[in-house]
Coordinates of C-alpha atoms in Angstrom, one line a residue:
Chain A
M1 CA 100.6 133.2 50.9
D2 CA 98.9 135.0 53.7
F3 CA 99.8 133.9 57.2
D4 CA 96.9 134.2 59.5
F5 CA 98.0 135.7 62.8
A6 CA 94.5 135.6 64.3
A7 CA 94.5 131.8 64.0
E8 CA 97.5 131.7 66.3
Q9 CA 95.8 133.5 69.1
P10 CA 94.5 130.5 71.0
K11 CA 98.1 129.2 71.3
L12 CA 99.4 132.4 72.8
V13 CA 96.5 132.5 75.2
Q14 CA 97.5 128.9 76.1
L15 CA 101.1 130.1 76.6
L16 CA 99.9 132.8 78.9
I17 CA 97.9 130.3 80.9
G18 CA 101.0 128.1 81.1
V19 CA 103.2 130.9 82.4
A20 CA 100.5 132.0 84.8
A21 CA 100.2 128.4 86.1
F22 CA 103.9 128.4 86.6
L23 CA 103.8 131.6 88.6
V24 CA 100.9 130.4 90.7
V25 CA 102.6 127.1 91.5
V26 CA 105.8 128.9 92.6
A27 CA 103.9 131.5 94.6
V28 CA 101.7 129.0 96.4
I29 CA 104.7 126.8 97.3
L30 CA 106.7 129.7 98.6
L31 CA 103.7 131.1 100.5
L32 CA 103.1 127.7 102.2
V33 CA 106.7 127.4 103.2
D34 CA 106.7 130.9 104.6
R35 CA 103.5 130.3 106.5
A36 CA 104.7 127.0 108.1
P37 CA 106.5 128.3 111.2
M38 CA 110.2 127.5 111.5
R39 CA 109.7 125.9 114.8
R40 CA 107.7 123.1 113.1
R41 CA 109.6 119.9 112.2
A42 CA 111.6 119.9 109.0
W43 CA 109.1 117.3 107.6
T44 CA 106.4 120.0 107.1
H45 CA 108.6 122.2 105.0
A46 CA 110.1 119.2 103.2
T47 CA 106.7 117.9 102.3
I48 CA 105.6 121.3 100.8
L49 CA 108.8 121.6 98.8
L50 CA 109.0 118.0 97.7
L51 CA 105.4 117.1 97.1
P52 CA 104.9 118.5 93.6
A53 CA 108.1 116.9 92.2
V54 CA 107.4 113.5 93.9
A55 CA 103.8 113.5 92.7
L56 CA 104.8 114.3 89.1
L57 CA 107.5 111.7 89.2
S58 CA 105.1 109.1 90.4
I59 CA 102.5 109.9 87.8
G60 CA 105.0 110.4 85.0
L61 CA 107.6 107.7 85.6
V62 CA 107.1 105.3 88.4
V63 CA 103.5 104.2 87.8
P64 CA 104.0 104.1 84.0
A65 CA 107.1 102.0 84.3
V66 CA 105.3 99.5 86.4
R67 CA 102.3 99.5 84.0
T68 CA 104.6 99.1 80.9
T69 CA 106.2 96.1 82.6
L70 CA 102.7 94.5 83.1
L71 CA 101.7 95.4 79.5
S72 CA 104.7 93.6 78.1
F73 CA 103.1 90.3 79.3
M74 CA 99.8 91.1 77.7
S75 CA 98.4 90.9 74.2
G76 CA 98.4 93.9 71.9
D77 CA 95.1 95.2 73.0
G78 CA 96.0 94.8 76.6
M79 CA 93.0 92.4 77.3
R80 CA 94.6 89.1 78.1
W81 CA 97.8 87.7 79.5
V82 CA 100.1 86.1 77.0
G83 CA 103.1 85.3 79.2
L84 CA 106.4 85.6 77.5
D85 CA 105.1 85.7 73.9
N86 CA 106.1 89.3 73.3
Y87 CA 109.7 88.5 74.4
A88 CA 109.7 85.4 72.4
W89 CA 108.7 87.5 69.3
M90 CA 111.6 89.9 70.0
F91 CA 114.2 87.2 70.1
T92 CA 113.0 85.0 67.3
Q93 CA 111.3 86.9 64.5
P94 CA 113.7 88.0 61.7
E95 CA 112.5 91.6 61.6
A96 CA 112.8 92.0 65.4
L97 CA 116.3 90.3 65.2
T98 CA 117.4 92.9 62.6
V99 CA 116.4 95.6 65.0
L100 CA 118.4 94.0 67.8
R101 CA 121.4 93.6 65.4
N102 CA 121.2 97.3 64.4
T103 CA 121.0 98.4 68.0
L104 CA 124.0 96.4 68.8
I105 CA 126.0 98.0 65.9
W106 CA 124.9 101.4 67.1
V107 CA 125.8 100.9 70.7
L108 CA 129.2 99.4 69.9
L109 CA 130.2 102.0 67.3
V110 CA 128.8 105.3 68.5
P111 CA 130.6 105.5 71.9
L112 CA 133.8 104.2 70.3
L113 CA 133.8 106.7 67.4
V114 CA 132.5 109.7 69.4
T115 CA 135.1 109.1 72.1
S116 CA 138.0 108.6 69.7
V117 CA 137.1 111.5 67.4
G118 CA 136.6 113.7 70.4
L119 CA 139.9 112.7 72.1
L120 CA 141.9 113.0 68.9
Y121 CA 140.5 116.4 68.3
A122 CA 140.9 117.6 71.8
V123 CA 144.6 116.5 71.8
M124 CA 145.2 118.1 68.4
V125 CA 143.7 121.5 69.2
D126 CA 145.0 121.6 72.7
R127 CA 146.8 124.9 73.3
T128 CA 146.9 125.9 69.6
R129 CA 146.1 129.5 68.8
F130 CA 142.7 128.8 67.3
E131 CA 141.6 126.4 70.1
S132 CA 138.4 128.0 71.2
L133 CA 137.1 128.7 67.7
A134 CA 138.0 125.1 66.6
K135 CA 136.2 123.7 69.6
S136 CA 133.1 125.9 69.1
L137 CA 132.8 124.7 65.5
V138 CA 132.8 121.1 66.4
F139 CA 130.5 121.8 69.4
L140 CA 127.9 123.5 67.3
P141 CA 126.0 120.5 66.1
M142 CA 125.1 119.8 69.7
A143 CA 122.5 122.5 69.4
I144 CA 120.9 121.1 66.3
S145 CA 118.0 118.7 66.7
F146 CA 118.4 115.2 65.5
V147 CA 115.6 115.9 63.0
G148 CA 117.5 118.9 61.7
A149 CA 120.7 117.0 61.5
G150 CA 118.9 114.2 59.8
I151 CA 117.8 116.6 57.0
I152 CA 121.3 118.1 56.8
W153 CA 122.7 114.7 56.2
R154 CA 120.0 113.4 53.9
F155 CA 121.1 116.3 51.7
V156 CA 124.7 115.2 51.9
Y157 CA 123.7 111.7 51.0
A158 CA 121.2 112.8 48.3
Y159 CA 121.2 110.6 45.1
R160 CA 120.7 111.6 41.5
A161 CA 120.8 109.1 38.6
D162 CA 124.1 108.8 36.8
D163 CA 123.2 111.1 33.9
Q164 CA 122.2 114.1 36.1
D165 CA 124.2 116.5 38.1
Q166 CA 124.6 115.3 41.7
I167 CA 123.2 117.5 44.4
G168 CA 124.5 115.5 47.3
L169 CA 128.0 116.3 48.4
L170 CA 129.0 112.7 49.0
N171 CA 127.9 111.5 45.6
Q172 CA 129.5 114.5 43.9
L173 CA 132.8 113.5 45.5
V174 CA 132.3 109.9 44.3
V175 CA 131.5 111.0 40.8
A176 CA 134.4 113.5 40.8
M177 CA 136.7 110.6 41.5
G178 CA 135.2 108.6 38.7
G179 CA 132.8 106.4 40.7
E180 CA 129.1 105.6 40.3
P181 CA 126.6 107.5 42.5
Q182 CA 125.2 105.4 45.3
Q183 CA 121.9 105.2 47.1
W184 CA 123.7 105.4 50.5
L185 CA 120.6 105.0 52.7
Q186 CA 119.0 102.1 50.9
E187 CA 121.6 99.3 51.0
S188 CA 121.7 97.3 54.2
P189 CA 123.8 96.9 56.3
T190 CA 126.0 99.8 55.2
N191 CA 123.1 102.3 55.5
T192 CA 123.2 101.9 59.3
L193 CA 126.8 103.1 59.2
F194 CA 125.8 106.2 57.3
L195 CA 123.2 106.9 60.0
I196 CA 125.8 106.4 62.7
V197 CA 128.0 109.1 61.0
V198 CA 125.2 111.6 61.8
M199 CA 125.1 110.7 65.5
V200 CA 128.9 110.9 65.7
W201 CA 128.8 114.3 63.9
I202 CA 126.3 115.6 66.5
Q203 CA 128.0 114.2 69.6
A204 CA 131.8 114.5 68.9
G205 CA 131.7 118.1 70.2
F206 CA 130.4 117.1 73.5
A207 CA 133.3 114.6 73.8
T208 CA 135.8 117.2 72.7
V209 CA 134.7 119.7 75.4
V210 CA 134.7 117.2 78.2
L211 CA 138.0 115.5 77.3
S212 CA 139.7 118.8 76.5
A213 CA 138.9 120.0 80.0
A214 CA 140.3 116.8 81.5
I215 CA 143.5 117.2 79.4
K216 CA 144.0 120.7 80.8
G217 CA 143.6 119.2 84.3
I218 CA 146.7 117.0 83.9
P219 CA 149.3 118.4 86.3
A220 CA 152.1 120.3 84.5
E221 CA 154.8 118.5 86.5
I222 CA 153.8 115.1 85.1
V223 CA 153.9 116.5 81.6
E224 CA 157.3 118.2 82.3
A225 CA 158.8 115.0 83.8
A226 CA 157.7 112.9 80.8
R227 CA 159.2 115.5 78.5
L228 CA 162.5 115.5 80.3
D229 CA 162.6 111.7 80.0
G230 CA 162.4 112.3 76.3
A231 CA 158.9 110.8 75.7
S232 CA 157.8 110.8 72.0
P233 CA 154.4 112.3 71.2
A234 CA 152.9 108.8 70.9
Q235 CA 154.4 107.7 74.2
M236 CA 153.2 111.0 75.7
F237 CA 149.7 110.2 74.6
F238 CA 149.4 106.6 75.6
R239 CA 151.5 106.7 78.8
V240 CA 150.6 110.1 80.2
T241 CA 147.5 111.7 78.6
L242 CA 145.3 108.7 78.3
P243 CA 145.8 107.2 81.8
S244 CA 145.4 110.6 83.4
I245 CA 142.0 111.3 81.8
R246 CA 140.7 107.7 82.0
S247 CA 137.7 108.6 84.2
A248 CA 136.6 111.4 81.8
V249 CA 136.9 109.0 78.8
V250 CA 134.6 106.5 80.7
V251 CA 132.1 109.3 81.5
V252 CA 131.9 110.2 77.8
A253 CA 131.6 106.6 76.6
V254 CA 128.9 105.8 79.1
T255 CA 126.8 108.9 78.4
Q256 CA 127.1 108.1 74.7
S257 CA 125.9 104.5 75.1
I258 CA 122.9 105.6 77.0
A259 CA 122.0 108.3 74.5
T260 CA 122.5 105.8 71.7
L261 CA 120.3 103.1 73.2
K262 CA 117.4 105.6 73.4
L263 CA 118.1 107.0 69.9
F264 CA 115.0 107.4 67.8
D265 CA 114.9 110.6 65.8
I266 CA 117.8 110.1 63.4
V267 CA 116.5 106.8 62.1
R268 CA 113.0 108.1 61.9
T269 CA 113.8 111.2 59.9
M270 CA 116.4 109.6 57.6
T271 CA 115.0 106.2 56.6
G272 CA 111.9 105.8 58.8
G273 CA 113.4 102.5 59.8
Q274 CA 113.0 101.1 56.3
F275 CA 115.8 99.2 54.4
D276 CA 116.6 97.3 57.6
T277 CA 117.8 100.3 59.6
S278 CA 115.3 100.2 62.5
V279 CA 116.5 100.3 66.1
I280 CA 114.8 99.3 69.4
A281 CA 113.5 102.8 70.2
N282 CA 112.1 103.3 66.8
E283 CA 110.6 99.8 66.6
M284 CA 109.0 100.4 70.0
Y285 CA 107.3 103.5 68.7
N286 CA 106.1 101.7 65.6
Q287 CA 104.7 98.7 67.5
A288 CA 103.0 100.7 70.2
F289 CA 101.7 103.7 68.4
R290 CA 101.4 102.7 64.8
Y291 CA 100.5 99.1 64.7
G292 CA 98.6 99.1 68.0
E293 CA 100.8 96.2 69.3
T294 CA 101.1 97.7 72.8
G295 CA 102.4 94.4 74.2
K296 CA 105.3 94.2 71.8
G297 CA 106.1 97.8 72.2
A298 CA 106.1 97.4 76.0
A299 CA 108.4 94.4 75.7
L300 CA 110.9 96.4 73.7
A301 CA 110.7 99.2 76.2
V302 CA 111.4 96.8 79.1
F303 CA 114.3 95.4 77.2
L304 CA 115.7 98.9 76.7
F305 CA 115.3 99.4 80.4
A306 CA 117.2 96.2 81.0
L307 CA 120.0 97.3 78.7
V308 CA 120.3 100.8 80.2
T309 CA 120.3 99.8 83.9
P310 CA 123.7 98.2 84.2
I311 CA 125.3 101.1 82.2
V312 CA 123.7 103.7 84.5
I313 CA 124.7 101.8 87.6
Y314 CA 128.2 101.6 86.3
Q315 CA 128.1 105.3 85.7
I316 CA 127.0 106.0 89.3
R317 CA 129.8 104.0 90.7
Q318 CA 132.3 105.6 88.4
R319 CA 131.0 109.0 89.4
R320 CA 131.4 108.2 93.1
E321 CA 135.0 107.1 92.4
V322 CA 135.7 110.4 90.7
R323 CA 134.4 112.5 93.5
Chain B
M1 CA 161.3 118.8 61.1
T2 CA 159.5 122.0 62.2
T3 CA 159.4 120.7 65.7
L4 CA 163.1 120.2 65.8
T5 CA 164.0 123.6 64.5
Q6 CA 161.6 125.2 66.9
T7 CA 163.2 123.4 69.8
A8 CA 166.6 124.5 68.7
V9 CA 165.7 128.1 68.2
R10 CA 163.5 128.7 71.3
P11 CA 165.2 129.4 74.6
R12 CA 165.1 126.5 77.0
A13 CA 163.1 128.3 79.6
T14 CA 159.7 127.3 78.2
T15 CA 156.8 126.3 80.4
A16 CA 155.3 122.8 80.4
P17 CA 152.2 123.7 78.4
Q18 CA 154.3 125.1 75.6
R19 CA 156.4 121.9 75.5
V20 CA 153.2 119.8 75.2
R21 CA 152.1 122.0 72.3
R22 CA 155.3 121.3 70.4
G23 CA 155.1 117.6 71.1
L24 CA 151.5 117.0 70.2
S25 CA 150.3 119.8 68.0
G26 CA 152.9 120.2 65.3
K27 CA 152.0 121.4 61.9
V28 CA 150.5 118.0 60.9
A29 CA 148.2 118.0 63.9
S30 CA 147.0 121.6 63.2
A31 CA 146.3 120.7 59.7
A32 CA 144.3 117.6 60.7
A33 CA 142.4 119.8 63.2
I34 CA 141.5 122.2 60.5
V35 CA 140.3 119.3 58.3
I36 CA 138.1 118.0 61.0
A37 CA 136.7 121.5 61.7
V38 CA 135.9 121.9 58.0
L39 CA 134.3 118.5 57.8
W40 CA 132.2 119.3 60.8
T41 CA 131.0 122.7 59.5
T42 CA 130.5 121.9 55.8
P43 CA 127.2 120.0 56.1
T44 CA 125.5 122.9 58.0
F45 CA 127.0 125.4 55.6
G46 CA 125.7 123.5 52.7
L47 CA 122.2 123.5 54.2
L48 CA 122.3 127.2 54.8
L49 CA 123.5 128.0 51.3
S50 CA 121.0 125.6 49.7
S51 CA 118.1 127.1 51.6
L52 CA 118.9 130.4 50.0
R53 CA 119.1 129.1 46.4
P54 CA 116.2 129.2 43.9
E55 CA 114.1 126.1 43.8
D56 CA 115.0 124.9 40.3
Q57 CA 118.7 125.3 41.1
I58 CA 118.6 123.4 44.4
K59 CA 116.9 120.5 42.6
S60 CA 119.2 120.4 39.6
T61 CA 122.7 121.4 40.8
G62 CA 124.8 121.0 44.0
W63 CA 125.1 123.9 46.4
W64 CA 128.8 124.3 45.6
T65 CA 127.7 125.5 42.1
F66 CA 126.8 128.7 43.9
F67 CA 130.5 129.7 43.8
S68 CA 130.5 129.7 40.0
D69 CA 126.9 130.9 39.5
P70 CA 125.8 132.9 42.6
Q71 CA 122.0 133.3 42.9
L72 CA 120.3 133.8 46.2
T73 CA 116.6 134.3 47.1
L74 CA 114.5 134.4 50.2
E75 CA 111.6 132.9 48.4
N76 CA 112.0 129.5 50.1
Y77 CA 111.8 131.0 53.5
Q78 CA 108.8 133.0 52.7
Q79 CA 107.1 129.9 51.3
V80 CA 108.0 127.6 54.1
L81 CA 107.2 130.1 56.8
F82 CA 104.1 131.8 55.6
G83 CA 102.7 129.7 52.9
T84 CA 99.2 128.5 53.7
S85 CA 98.8 125.6 51.4
S86 CA 99.1 122.3 53.2
S87 CA 102.2 121.4 51.2
S88 CA 104.1 124.6 51.9
G89 CA 105.3 123.9 55.4
Q90 CA 103.4 126.4 57.4
M91 CA 106.5 126.7 59.5
A92 CA 105.5 130.0 61.2
S93 CA 102.6 128.2 62.8
F94 CA 104.8 125.3 64.0
L95 CA 107.5 127.7 65.2
I96 CA 104.9 129.3 67.5
N97 CA 104.0 125.8 68.7
S98 CA 107.6 125.1 69.5
I99 CA 107.8 128.3 71.6
V100 CA 104.5 127.6 73.4
I101 CA 105.8 124.1 74.2
T102 CA 109.2 125.1 75.3
V103 CA 108.7 128.1 77.7
P104 CA 106.6 126.3 80.3
S105 CA 108.4 123.0 79.8
V106 CA 111.6 124.7 80.9
L107 CA 110.2 127.0 83.6
L108 CA 108.2 124.3 85.5
P109 CA 110.9 121.7 86.0
L110 CA 113.4 124.4 86.8
A111 CA 111.2 125.7 89.7
L112 CA 110.1 122.3 91.0
A113 CA 113.6 120.8 90.8
T114 CA 115.0 123.8 92.7
F115 CA 112.4 123.4 95.5
A116 CA 113.0 119.6 95.7
A117 CA 116.7 120.0 95.6
Y118 CA 116.6 122.6 98.4
A119 CA 114.6 120.2 100.6
L120 CA 116.9 117.3 99.9
A121 CA 120.0 119.3 100.5
W122 CA 119.2 121.5 103.5
L123 CA 116.2 120.1 105.4
P124 CA 117.2 117.5 108.0
F125 CA 114.2 115.1 107.9
R126 CA 114.2 111.4 108.2
G127 CA 114.3 109.4 104.9
R128 CA 115.7 112.2 102.8
E129 CA 118.6 110.0 101.7
W130 CA 116.1 107.4 100.5
I131 CA 114.0 109.9 98.6
Y132 CA 117.2 111.3 97.0
I133 CA 118.4 107.9 95.9
G134 CA 114.9 107.0 94.6
I135 CA 114.8 110.1 92.5
F136 CA 118.3 109.6 91.3
A137 CA 117.5 106.0 90.3
L138 CA 114.6 107.2 88.2
Q139 CA 117.1 108.4 85.6
I140 CA 117.4 104.8 84.7
V141 CA 113.8 104.6 83.4
P142 CA 113.9 105.3 79.6
L143 CA 111.1 107.6 78.7
Q144 CA 110.0 105.1 76.2
M145 CA 108.8 103.0 79.1
A146 CA 106.5 105.8 80.3
L147 CA 104.8 106.8 77.0
V148 CA 102.0 104.3 76.6
P149 CA 100.7 104.4 80.2
L150 CA 101.0 108.2 80.4
L151 CA 99.0 108.6 77.2
S152 CA 96.3 106.4 78.5
F153 CA 96.4 108.4 81.7
F154 CA 95.6 111.5 79.7
S155 CA 92.9 109.9 77.5
Q156 CA 91.2 107.6 80.0
G157 CA 92.0 108.8 83.5
V158 CA 92.9 106.4 86.3
D159 CA 90.9 103.3 87.1
V160 CA 91.9 101.0 89.9
F161 CA 89.8 97.8 90.1
G162 CA 86.9 99.5 88.3
V163 CA 86.9 102.5 90.6
H164 CA 87.3 105.8 88.7
L165 CA 90.0 107.7 90.6
L166 CA 90.8 110.4 88.2
P167 CA 88.8 111.6 85.2
A168 CA 90.2 111.6 81.7
W169 CA 91.7 115.0 80.7
D170 CA 90.2 114.8 77.2
L171 CA 92.2 117.8 76.0
E172 CA 91.4 119.2 72.6
G173 CA 93.0 121.7 70.3
S174 CA 95.5 124.0 72.0
G175 CA 94.7 122.3 75.3
R176 CA 96.9 119.5 74.2
F177 CA 99.9 121.7 75.0
V178 CA 99.2 120.9 78.7
Q179 CA 99.9 117.3 78.1
V180 CA 103.3 118.1 76.5
W181 CA 104.2 120.4 79.3
F182 CA 103.2 117.8 81.8
A183 CA 105.2 115.0 80.1
H184 CA 108.3 117.1 79.7
T185 CA 108.2 118.3 83.3
C186 CA 108.0 114.7 84.6
F187 CA 110.8 113.5 82.4
A188 CA 113.1 116.4 83.3
L189 CA 112.8 116.2 87.0
P190 CA 115.3 113.4 87.9
L191 CA 118.2 115.0 86.1
G192 CA 117.2 118.5 87.2
I193 CA 117.0 117.6 90.9
F194 CA 120.2 115.7 90.6
L195 CA 122.2 118.5 89.0
I196 CA 120.8 121.3 91.2
H197 CA 121.1 119.2 94.4
N198 CA 124.8 118.5 93.7
F199 CA 125.4 122.2 93.3
M200 CA 123.3 123.3 96.3
A201 CA 124.8 120.7 98.7
E202 CA 128.2 122.4 98.3
L203 CA 127.0 125.8 99.5
P204 CA 128.4 126.7 102.9
G205 CA 126.1 125.5 105.7
E206 CA 127.1 128.4 108.1
L207 CA 125.4 130.7 105.6
M208 CA 122.0 129.0 106.0
E209 CA 122.5 128.6 109.7
A210 CA 123.2 132.3 110.2
A211 CA 120.1 133.2 108.2
R212 CA 118.0 130.9 110.2
V213 CA 119.3 132.3 113.5
D214 CA 118.3 135.7 112.2
G215 CA 114.8 134.4 111.8
A216 CA 114.6 133.9 108.1
T217 CA 112.1 131.4 106.8
H218 CA 112.9 128.7 104.3
G219 CA 111.1 130.7 101.7
T220 CA 113.3 133.7 102.4
I221 CA 116.5 131.7 102.4
L222 CA 115.5 130.1 99.1
R223 CA 114.7 133.4 97.4
K224 CA 117.3 135.7 98.8
L225 CA 120.2 133.4 99.6
V226 CA 120.2 130.2 97.6
L227 CA 118.8 131.3 94.3
P228 CA 121.5 133.9 93.5
L229 CA 124.2 131.4 94.5
V230 CA 122.9 128.5 92.4
G231 CA 122.5 130.6 89.3
P232 CA 125.1 128.7 87.3
A233 CA 123.5 125.4 88.0
L234 CA 120.1 126.7 87.1
A235 CA 121.5 128.2 83.8
T236 CA 123.1 124.9 82.9
F237 CA 120.0 122.9 83.5
G238 CA 117.8 125.5 81.9
I239 CA 119.9 125.4 78.6
F240 CA 120.0 121.6 78.8
Q241 CA 116.2 121.4 79.1
F242 CA 115.6 124.1 76.5
L243 CA 117.7 122.2 73.9
W244 CA 116.1 118.9 74.9
V245 CA 112.5 120.2 74.6
W246 CA 113.1 122.3 71.5
N247 CA 114.8 119.4 69.7
D248 CA 112.6 116.7 71.0
L249 CA 110.6 114.6 68.5
L250 CA 109.3 111.6 70.4
V251 CA 107.4 113.2 73.2
A252 CA 105.9 115.8 70.8
L253 CA 104.9 113.1 68.3
I254 CA 102.9 111.3 71.0
F255 CA 101.5 114.0 73.2
A256 CA 101.0 116.9 70.8
G257 CA 99.7 115.1 67.7
G258 CA 100.8 116.1 64.2
T259 CA 98.7 119.1 63.3
A260 CA 99.5 122.8 62.9
E261 CA 97.5 123.4 66.1
T262 CA 100.0 121.9 68.6
A263 CA 102.8 120.1 66.9
P264 CA 106.3 121.7 67.1
M265 CA 108.7 122.2 64.2
T266 CA 110.5 118.9 64.7
V267 CA 107.3 117.0 64.1
R268 CA 106.6 119.0 61.0
L269 CA 110.1 118.6 59.6
A270 CA 110.0 114.8 60.1
Q271 CA 106.7 114.7 58.3
M272 CA 108.1 116.7 55.4
A273 CA 111.2 114.6 55.2
G274 CA 108.9 111.5 55.0
T275 CA 106.3 112.6 52.5
K276 CA 108.0 115.4 50.5
G277 CA 111.6 114.1 50.7
N278 CA 112.5 115.7 47.4
E279 CA 111.2 119.2 48.0
W280 CA 114.7 120.3 49.0
Q281 CA 113.9 124.0 48.9
R282 CA 111.3 123.5 51.7
L283 CA 113.3 121.0 53.7
T284 CA 116.5 123.0 53.8
S285 CA 114.9 126.3 54.7
G286 CA 112.5 124.6 57.2
A287 CA 115.5 122.8 58.8
F288 CA 117.4 126.0 59.0
V289 CA 114.5 127.9 60.7
S290 CA 114.3 125.1 63.3
V291 CA 118.0 125.2 63.9
V292 CA 118.6 128.9 64.2
I293 CA 117.0 129.6 67.6
P294 CA 118.8 126.8 69.5
L295 CA 122.0 127.8 67.8
V296 CA 121.7 131.4 69.0
V297 CA 120.7 130.4 72.5
F298 CA 123.5 127.8 72.6
L299 CA 126.2 130.2 71.3
S300 CA 125.3 133.0 73.7
M301 CA 125.1 130.6 76.7
Q302 CA 127.8 128.2 75.7
R303 CA 130.1 129.4 78.5
Y304 CA 127.6 128.4 81.3
F305 CA 126.7 125.3 79.6
V306 CA 130.2 124.0 79.3
R307 CA 131.0 125.0 82.9
G308 CA 127.9 123.1 84.2
L309 CA 128.6 120.2 82.0
L310 CA 132.1 119.8 83.5
A311 CA 130.9 120.4 87.1
G312 CA 128.4 117.6 86.7
G313 CA 130.4 115.2 84.5
V314 CA 134.1 115.2 85.4
K315 CA 136.4 116.7 87.8
G316 CA 139.3 118.9 86.6

């Protein structure tokens, strides 16, 4: 039970080195910029300021992305070219198809649920007395890691045999209502839905905050005019609120789809991808880092890239429209 | 009914916002809002309460039993944090790793993104539009795409057609933190540069011009003029990056390994969930330890975070 502080020392030394490196980098860049006379062309200064970022981006993202694309056409050990074999595997093998099916369910459901729950909640708490507290409560899970959230929800879903006391909240409710306790995370395809609940739980607060701000931005005159015309709450929502905040709704839905496509941690913590719950990002990790099938992993990553690209481009155009 | 009575009783001179409230947030809506708030808070509350209950109780009864049979202990926390047996959790060690990973992984991209954003916003050089668009476009690359090659870059160095350009880093022990910092810094830059640039570009140009006429260097302008003004943007990106790094599992799993020497808490928790999925007393208290620091940071900085989120995401 004794915690050995001495054993932790190398880490703290490493931390000091890291912070010192940070200070040195900042100092050197500022010094160089100060030394380069202002009469010099802007290029000199720009190079000094941009070089570290551009170099890191090249090493960390550009070159790797190109290499991954090449790897996706090679065998698992990266020794010979196999053409489109990895892609063929992805679209034909049953286990890979399950992964694609799950990813599709995730990407369809998460943005839809997150946006609707967030919108509903934002409209409901709008201008009530406890608004800021209510929003904070729903916003809190944003700070919790997907791993932490996974554990919180595994506990909610926990299963005990019929003759024992239930320790999971959900099964307790089921038993209280006279039902049989269920193994929520083991039955496909419903288990994917139970994982999706976790994602919605984490992200709904984000949607609430963004949409709530958009609702507050609706000009008071419009609202007043609709009121005077005798609009019912439902008409108010569908004819006034929703059209006025359309762009914010799109922003939320788009960010959610991107986050969902890259999702990895929830699946890994809660089921490890077993019981037919794996998604692209999780399978990519398994193939590349556990089974040594770099080619297949790379093909999945490239596919992910292909899925994300149109969404991001759409987001960029949307953003420009908003501005 | 309530809405009707209220309308009748209240004087007509109400402002538009109040009218909206009556229309959309009657008693039913308020009740529904409370239900959602309770639903959203209960799982975390259950975790906190469970983590404080004695081991045999967590394993045999639900946390709500606490209300009829209140028993609390800090035993779980002591075990999960400071226990030295390999099954205990050793969370204190992983907690330190999380901190060691997070601090430089937030500071470095913050500084580099600020420099780059300044150059892209305020230095008139040819091709800056293209560099900006290029960096912006890099947000498209999912980091999954970068993992395998980046790992081989660390372990094997760079070979081009048989020529050894860069040696392998071959980092061991606590040296592996460097890999994680490096990876997090690379992955954070596109978003960071984008956010800070947007904010910086809106600063008044006359201000910079005046400083330059007075003979200030870019270094001085950056330090004395720009930095204080872009504080909110830096805070937002800083919180974003902190949460992202602290909560990350994927990058840590690949670049930090899985041992108490370098792996952060998320990695350890994921391991425990996998192998000791029924040791609830450790899982719950461990999860709570990992959650509490970002929660505190988040709660105290929420204001900035929300403001920055809205500035970047939507207008109005």
